[in-house]
């Protein structure tokens, strides 16, 4: 499968050629070499996949499976992912250019997401409600929704797929996945493991293709009960208006422009490492990138010097090489977008303190130097808009109130970092920052157990943790009259 040249869709447990007969190519962003071609999905393919998922949802082999057995299948899948972690990591690195050592770590953690939801499967339960009449038994149940459409971006394809698939299956739904056109390979390998784990055919389906074609068709499909989307805020807004009009749910994990705030009492070495991790890890292609760095004026020069020094020694190169620290951007347009933002910053008055140039790193790929912008402020587009590349804007501040106002002055609210030794300040900042995740003296920490929610334009709904189950179930309230007494008055509502 790794050497495979051409992928079809995976529908109803079978490899299925695209209705149009068309395929598109995916390239290695480090070298521009073509890796494989994948089926170009359209409305017909999506309709087939949604039909297969609907049939599987109603199939007693899935519908009547006990919750414990559902959990066991998810656990089997976790074991298979663990067994194949290195292969999956390598495939993902070739496809999106992220460092192999980072992808290896991600793939080795992935089973933990599956084990977490495997364990949760038989803990999904309702309540008995103390209704006001003794003879009434009122209880709630949590039911699966039906067919979930999952649409994912290219920066962490399998991790972001799993954070939708694991809770969706745990709750008894079936799923149709549309991966990014830039990174289809690992999800297509993953569905082979799904079959091997013992899931009935049609429970998990994959339609590959382009966003405006296959993605839009999935969003528009009358057969889906929910869309779970990770991607840009612009696409998320379009999906939200479509799903809202049809009264179906949407979990939206969107963009960010996260502040990373360094106070005068911070350990400046650790803070500088946190700033570097926040913006240069994964070449800045993460939704949680700490792209706005605020440094207290007392430590501004020292922090800037440390971050600059580290940025200038970052090893740019082949992401398969374990000594590489910065791989390529995922595709040419992404590299051009980042370069365009740096030019825009210059024209807005920013200083390119270090970096600022595209490079092919001698490999022919889409690399971009780690870049630090100074002389920037919150009015500039480079500070307000998500760049999704290795570009940090560094700004000084003088007081806690001032930095809070600047940090919160953004359309986004995904994450924030705070570097301080003061416990009181840490709590104050955690409470007042408008972000769904706040890290203090760390950055980019994550766990399947910890819920994640984007505030403001960064999203709707929760991923990870137990709360996610509510995103993939609907609540039913059942009233049973246990009385054998005759009904006294049919015109009075009972309570
Ligand atoms: P996009 O919004 O461009 O694409 C995301 C997915 O949506 C892709 O599969 C894409 O397909 C598809 N898509 C595009 N247009 C449509 C459409 N009209 N209808 C349905 N689906 C569509 O985002 P990117 O791929 O550029 O991903 C980067 C973004 O993802 C950043 O903004 C980043 O912040 C965000 N992100 C958020 C995370 C979070 O947890 N909050 C985590 C990771 C990333 P195709 O690839 O074919 O265009």
XYZ file of C-alpha atoms and ligand atoms in Angstrom:
543
model
C 0.000 0.000 0.000
C 2.883 2.421 0.748
C 4.200 1.946 -2.777
C 0.789 2.384 -4.235
C 0.607 4.768 -7.182
C -3.132 5.323 -7.398
C -5.837 5.400 -4.717
C -9.580 4.958 -5.222
C -12.267 6.051 -2.782
C -13.032 3.675 0.073
C -16.809 3.182 0.152
C -18.845 0.467 1.865
C -15.705 -1.536 2.624
C -14.454 -1.617 -0.981
C -12.031 0.399 -3.094
C -14.292 2.295 -5.481
C -13.131 4.161 -8.609
C -14.419 7.732 -9.012
C -17.631 8.119 -11.013
C -15.892 10.678 -13.232
C -12.892 8.403 -13.830
C -10.628 11.328 -12.857
C -7.652 11.322 -10.478
C -5.414 14.107 -9.153
C -1.762 14.047 -8.111
C -0.205 14.636 -4.720
C 3.433 15.700 -4.459
C 6.152 15.600 -1.826
C 6.559 19.277 -0.799
C 10.236 18.758 0.105
C 11.182 17.619 -3.395
C 8.150 18.352 -5.630
C 8.153 14.710 -6.726
C 4.777 13.178 -7.473
C 3.926 10.626 -4.765
C 0.615 9.146 -5.910
C -2.697 10.023 -7.478
C -6.065 9.900 -5.719
C -9.640 9.737 -6.916
C -11.236 13.100 -7.689
C -14.519 12.828 -5.831
C -17.745 14.521 -6.851
C -21.421 14.547 -5.831
C -22.006 11.033 -7.176
C -19.133 9.570 -5.154
C -20.210 11.435 -2.018
C -23.815 10.237 -2.454
C -22.550 6.638 -2.727
C -20.455 7.023 0.409
C -23.290 8.608 2.393
C -25.622 5.802 1.237
C -23.080 3.194 2.356
C -22.722 4.930 5.729
C -26.523 5.154 6.116
C -26.893 1.445 5.365
C -24.141 0.632 7.859
C -25.775 2.852 10.513
C -28.972 0.816 10.231
C -27.203 -2.543 9.914
C -27.726 -4.666 13.069
C -24.016 -5.607 12.896
C -23.288 -2.015 13.923
C -26.573 -0.663 15.327
C -27.059 -3.545 17.763
C -23.442 -3.939 18.806
C -23.122 -3.485 22.563
C -21.287 -0.363 23.640
C -18.545 -2.503 25.165
C -18.000 -4.319 21.863
C -17.969 -0.990 20.024
C -15.218 0.085 22.384
C -13.331 -3.133 21.722
C -13.278 -2.439 17.972
C -11.885 1.038 18.609
C -9.263 -0.525 20.903
C -8.331 -3.016 18.140
C -7.874 -0.074 15.806
C -5.619 1.630 18.358
C -3.457 -1.511 18.540
C -3.176 -1.653 14.750
C -2.236 2.021 14.543
C 0.449 1.391 17.190
C 1.792 -1.551 15.153
C 1.924 0.558 11.990
C 2.917 3.904 13.528
C 6.282 4.198 11.798
C 4.843 3.465 8.356
C 2.017 5.991 8.883
C 4.489 8.606 10.127
C 6.689 8.222 7.070
C 3.726 8.432 4.697
C 2.500 11.604 6.378
C 5.954 13.229 6.270
C 6.273 12.491 2.568
C 2.799 13.929 1.960
C 2.863 17.158 3.991
C 6.539 17.766 4.785
C 6.289 17.768 8.578
C 9.320 16.384 10.393
C 9.445 12.605 10.553
C 10.399 12.727 14.224
C 7.343 14.886 14.974
C 5.056 12.610 12.930
C 6.509 9.521 14.642
C 5.663 11.060 18.006
C 2.156 11.966 16.745
C 1.530 8.456 15.397
C 2.730 6.858 18.607
C 0.323 9.071 20.550
C -2.577 8.405 18.186
C -3.464 5.036 19.768
C -3.986 6.873 23.069
C -6.802 8.893 21.435
C -8.377 5.661 20.250
C -7.920 3.931 23.619
C -9.459 6.920 25.397
C -12.638 6.752 23.311
C -12.603 2.942 23.357
C -12.839 3.202 27.148
C -15.542 5.849 26.948
C -17.823 3.829 24.643
C -19.612 1.972 27.445
C -19.775 5.010 29.709
C -22.215 6.869 27.457
C -25.406 6.844 29.487
C -28.423 8.889 30.409
C -29.968 9.992 33.716
C -33.081 9.219 35.660
C -34.816 12.574 36.211
C -36.769 13.221 39.414
C -40.004 14.287 37.667
C -42.586 15.873 39.964
C -45.113 13.000 39.920
C -44.045 9.850 41.716
C -45.728 7.577 39.193
C -43.783 9.066 36.286
C -40.487 7.477 35.322
C -38.534 10.020 33.287
C -35.141 9.070 31.916
C -32.776 10.278 29.231
C -30.757 8.377 26.654
C -27.941 9.557 24.414
C -28.434 8.360 20.835
C -25.980 8.472 17.936
C -26.795 11.085 15.296
C -26.402 9.009 12.119
C -23.873 9.721 9.374
C -21.151 12.203 10.320
C -19.259 14.042 7.570
C -15.647 14.747 8.580
C -13.581 17.287 6.635
C -9.931 17.733 7.572
C -6.937 19.910 6.601
C -3.435 18.885 5.591
C -1.327 19.879 8.558
C -1.998 16.847 10.823
C -4.189 14.636 8.649
C -4.490 11.490 10.721
C -4.503 13.128 14.140
C -7.275 15.515 13.109
C -9.216 12.669 11.465
C -8.910 10.585 14.633
C -10.131 13.384 16.861
C -13.406 13.236 14.893
C -13.611 9.533 14.062
C -12.888 8.169 17.557
C -15.707 10.003 19.396
C -18.082 9.642 16.419
C -17.684 5.834 16.352
C -17.570 5.610 20.133
C -21.073 7.124 20.155
C -22.342 4.683 17.483
C -22.335 6.920 14.399
C -20.953 6.065 10.967
C -18.673 8.417 9.086
C -17.669 9.743 5.671
C -14.241 11.402 5.648
C -13.050 13.955 3.084
C -9.321 14.529 3.678
C -7.423 17.495 2.272
C -6.513 17.112 -1.405
C -2.873 17.605 -0.328
C -2.773 14.692 2.130
C -5.028 11.751 1.312
C -2.553 8.871 1.674
C -2.484 8.124 5.403
C -6.246 8.208 5.807
C -6.519 5.679 2.967
C -3.993 3.416 4.699
C -5.842 3.968 7.986
C -9.144 2.632 6.551
C -7.408 -0.645 5.778
C -6.628 -0.859 9.497
C -10.274 -0.009 10.251
C -11.341 -3.054 8.222
C -8.682 -5.226 9.873
C -9.895 -4.104 13.306
C -13.287 -5.671 12.541
C -15.579 -2.708 11.850
C -18.464 -3.701 9.555
C -18.238 -2.353 5.980
C -19.617 1.153 5.507
C -18.995 2.321 9.070
C -15.969 4.303 7.862
C -15.784 5.646 4.294
C -13.333 7.970 2.564
C -13.991 10.155 -0.466
C -10.932 12.037 -1.680
C -10.928 15.158 -3.808
C -11.122 18.936 -3.810
C -12.855 21.087 -1.221
C -15.306 22.903 -3.504
C -16.284 19.580 -5.156
C -16.141 16.598 -2.796
C -16.073 18.709 0.400
C -18.988 20.920 -0.607
C -20.967 17.861 -1.791
C -20.500 16.267 1.632
C -21.634 19.442 3.403
C -24.692 19.677 1.097
C -25.583 15.987 1.342
C -29.133 15.491 2.661
C -28.054 12.184 4.232
C -25.638 13.552 6.816
C -26.607 14.337 10.387
C -23.579 16.462 11.222
C -20.398 17.985 9.839
C -17.216 17.931 11.846
C -14.748 20.286 10.220
C -11.200 21.431 10.872
C -9.825 24.081 8.583
C -9.816 27.769 7.848
C -12.279 30.227 9.329
C -13.490 31.221 5.841
C -14.470 27.660 4.875
C -15.888 27.095 8.372
C -18.178 30.123 7.978
C -19.515 28.785 4.667
C -20.149 25.369 6.217
C -21.884 26.942 9.224
C -24.330 28.865 7.062
C -25.166 25.738 5.066
C -25.659 23.443 8.079
C -27.550 26.036 10.140
C -30.167 26.414 7.411
C -30.788 22.668 7.530
C -30.787 22.506 11.340
C -27.960 19.991 11.521
C -24.992 20.314 13.831
C -21.470 21.394 12.966
C -18.343 21.174 15.067
C -15.892 23.707 13.661
C -12.226 23.839 14.622
C -10.870 26.883 12.858
C -7.940 29.251 12.596
C -5.987 31.176 15.190
C -3.646 34.085 15.818
C -2.534 33.123 19.276
C -0.659 35.409 21.682
C 2.426 34.113 23.483
C 3.088 36.515 26.370
C 6.409 36.805 28.199
C 6.386 38.722 31.498
C 9.382 40.376 33.115
C 9.519 37.685 35.840
C 9.625 34.759 33.384
C 12.492 32.333 32.920
C 13.565 33.992 29.682
C 15.442 30.966 28.337
C 12.374 28.736 28.712
C 10.103 31.465 27.366
C 12.316 31.868 24.284
C 12.188 28.101 23.722
C 8.388 28.282 24.115
C 8.216 31.072 21.558
C 10.366 29.065 19.130
C 8.239 25.930 19.683
C 5.058 27.963 19.314
C 5.846 29.457 15.927
C 8.654 27.484 14.247
C 7.649 23.905 15.130
C 5.794 22.329 12.189
C 7.023 25.363 10.190
C 4.269 27.380 11.841
C 1.584 25.314 10.097
C -0.504 24.739 13.190
C -3.771 26.320 14.196
C -2.313 26.975 17.665
C 0.822 28.735 16.363
C 1.937 31.432 18.812
C 2.256 33.962 16.024
C 1.860 37.115 18.154
C 4.657 37.364 20.697
C 4.320 39.987 23.432
C 7.410 40.623 25.570
C 7.535 42.899 28.602
C 9.775 45.861 27.798
C 12.187 44.830 30.601
C 12.955 41.508 28.825
C 12.073 42.455 25.239
C 15.678 42.806 24.004
C 16.888 39.629 25.714
C 13.932 37.580 24.467
C 14.258 38.916 20.927
C 17.975 38.113 20.901
C 17.454 34.562 22.163
C 14.595 33.849 19.734
C 16.561 35.359 16.839
C 19.696 33.366 17.652
C 17.734 30.115 17.786
C 15.775 30.985 14.625
C 19.022 31.617 12.738
C 20.457 28.235 13.725
C 17.335 26.208 12.910
C 18.333 23.386 10.561
C 16.199 23.608 7.414
C 16.140 20.498 5.246
C 14.813 17.047 4.487
C 11.994 16.285 6.944
C 12.949 12.581 6.845
C 16.342 13.460 8.355
C 16.330 13.363 12.162
C 18.658 16.360 12.426
C 16.245 18.632 10.505
C 14.291 21.148 12.568
C 12.239 22.889 9.880
C 10.713 21.132 6.893
C 8.928 22.630 3.900
C 5.550 24.294 3.754
C 2.958 21.854 2.490
C 2.543 23.115 -1.081
C 3.573 25.942 -3.407
C 0.547 28.197 -2.780
C 1.142 27.980 0.959
C 4.783 29.030 0.508
C 3.669 31.914 -1.744
C 1.007 32.954 0.763
C 3.617 33.162 3.547
C 6.029 35.095 1.307
C 3.176 37.449 0.355
C 2.423 38.159 4.028
C 6.068 39.009 4.746
C 6.028 41.466 1.827
C 2.744 42.886 3.096
C 4.343 43.314 6.547
C 7.222 45.260 4.999
C 4.786 47.525 3.143
C 2.866 48.086 6.405
C 6.071 49.302 8.088
C 7.289 46.119 9.803
C 10.993 45.305 10.033
C 12.088 41.825 8.980
C 14.409 41.235 11.926
C 15.508 37.822 10.652
C 14.501 35.415 7.873
C 11.845 36.512 5.414
C 12.853 34.548 2.333
C 11.677 31.400 0.569
C 14.333 28.773 -0.087
C 14.372 25.355 -1.713
C 16.917 24.052 0.834
C 18.812 22.459 -2.027
C 15.997 19.923 -2.435
C 13.720 21.792 -4.815
C 10.924 22.116 -2.247
C 8.731 24.828 -0.704
C 10.749 25.946 2.316
C 10.569 29.320 4.082
C 13.078 30.762 6.533
C 12.087 31.168 10.191
C 11.050 34.803 10.287
C 10.759 37.416 13.027
C 8.953 40.691 12.383
C 9.439 43.690 14.677
C 8.101 47.272 14.621
C 4.632 45.787 14.345
C 1.348 46.625 16.046
C -2.177 45.316 16.321
C -3.467 47.436 13.437
C -1.361 45.616 10.825
C -2.772 42.757 8.755
C 0.319 40.624 9.489
C -0.645 40.827 13.164
C -4.375 40.335 12.652
C -4.534 37.600 9.985
C -3.495 33.958 10.206
C -0.320 33.413 8.134
C 0.050 29.683 8.854
C 3.813 29.714 8.398
C 7.017 30.326 10.408
C 6.451 34.044 10.937
C 6.373 35.625 14.408
C 5.414 39.236 15.113
C 7.172 40.431 18.289
C 5.800 43.384 20.246
C 6.778 45.056 23.552
C 4.360 45.895 26.381
C 4.529 47.726 29.700
C 1.702 46.391 31.878
C -0.568 43.429 32.447
C -3.694 45.393 31.503
C -2.067 46.663 28.330
C -0.983 43.195 27.167
C -4.371 41.700 27.994
C -6.079 44.309 25.862
C -3.641 43.679 22.984
C -3.813 39.882 23.296
C -7.622 39.898 23.281
C -7.837 42.418 20.432
C -8.219 39.724 17.766
C -11.014 37.985 15.889
C -9.581 34.636 16.980
C -9.559 32.840 20.342
C -7.952 29.439 19.952
C -4.969 29.405 22.332
C -2.645 31.601 24.370
C 0.694 31.196 26.148
C 1.806 32.970 29.323
C 5.336 32.940 30.751
C 5.583 34.072 34.371
C 6.765 32.843 37.776
C 3.847 34.513 39.543
C 1.085 32.076 40.421
C -1.420 34.883 40.956
C -0.655 36.409 37.579
C -0.882 32.988 35.917
C -4.413 32.527 37.263
C -5.434 36.093 36.455
C -4.239 35.731 32.865
C -5.819 32.278 32.462
C -9.135 33.713 33.519
C -9.020 36.927 31.455
C -7.519 35.707 28.179
C -10.198 35.111 25.546
C -8.893 31.759 24.300
C -10.145 28.189 24.553
C -6.732 26.898 25.665
C -4.278 28.751 27.915
C -0.804 27.367 28.553
C 1.339 28.741 31.382
C 5.104 28.140 31.148
C 4.552 25.632 28.345
C 3.155 25.660 24.793
C 1.622 23.118 22.371
C 0.739 20.641 25.140
C -2.200 18.403 24.219
C -4.007 15.285 25.398
C -7.025 13.261 24.265
C -8.422 13.820 27.762
C -8.340 17.601 27.664
C -11.218 19.336 25.857
C -10.388 21.916 23.251
C -12.673 24.678 22.090
C -12.058 27.699 19.922
C -13.495 30.985 21.198
C -14.718 33.744 18.851
C -13.885 33.028 15.158
C -11.734 30.027 16.128
C -14.595 27.609 16.272
C -17.819 26.137 17.528
C -18.054 23.003 19.666
C -15.549 20.874 21.519
C -12.976 18.303 20.468
C -11.155 15.875 22.780
C -12.245 14.906 26.270
C -15.602 13.629 27.485
C -17.582 16.701 26.383
C -17.028 15.664 22.766
C -19.505 12.831 23.224
C -22.243 15.454 23.414
C -21.183 16.658 19.956
C -21.880 13.203 18.504
C -25.075 12.244 20.333
C -28.568 13.626 20.706
C -30.493 13.562 23.937
C -33.857 11.840 24.240
C -36.183 12.273 27.223
C -38.524 9.311 27.854
C -41.636 9.633 30.078
C -43.358 6.474 31.310
C -46.520 6.648 33.335
C -46.422 3.716 35.755
C -49.819 4.527 37.290
C -52.850 2.299 36.741
C -55.279 5.076 37.824
C -57.770 6.433 35.212
C -56.855 9.787 33.623
C -58.751 12.492 35.512
C -58.655 15.522 33.199
C -57.324 15.301 29.600
C -57.225 19.147 29.319
C -54.627 19.733 32.003
C -50.963 19.276 31.173
C -49.243 16.756 33.434
C -45.971 17.626 35.066
P -9.276 24.886 4.321
O -10.448 25.501 5.014
O -8.860 25.460 3.037
O -9.518 23.338 4.053
C -9.859 22.430 5.073
C -10.617 21.278 4.456
O -11.840 21.774 3.910
C -9.878 20.604 3.297
O -10.213 19.227 3.271
C -10.480 21.312 2.096
O -10.325 20.573 0.911
C -11.919 21.428 2.534
N -12.698 22.460 1.846
C -12.248 23.545 1.166
N -13.309 24.230 0.652
C -14.419 23.562 1.016
C -15.821 23.765 0.797
N -16.298 24.792 0.097
N -16.696 22.877 1.348
C -16.255 21.832 2.069
N -14.952 21.574 2.291
C -14.041 22.434 1.781
O -8.094 24.884 5.371
P -6.606 24.386 5.122
O -6.602 23.038 4.517
O -5.860 25.476 4.458
O -6.104 24.199 6.623
C -5.513 25.203 7.335
C -6.521 25.819 8.297
O -6.951 24.835 9.225
C -5.912 26.928 9.105
O -6.786 28.008 9.160
C -5.761 26.305 10.486
O -5.753 27.233 11.529
C -6.935 25.382 10.542
N -6.718 24.345 11.542
C -7.446 24.400 12.705
C -7.226 23.479 13.721
C -8.046 23.526 14.979
O -8.092 22.524 15.705
N -8.692 24.628 15.304
C -6.210 22.442 13.597
C -5.511 22.462 12.339
C -5.770 23.398 11.359
P -9.048 20.888 -0.031
O -7.837 20.580 0.777
O -9.225 19.996 -1.169
O -9.146 22.343 -0.388
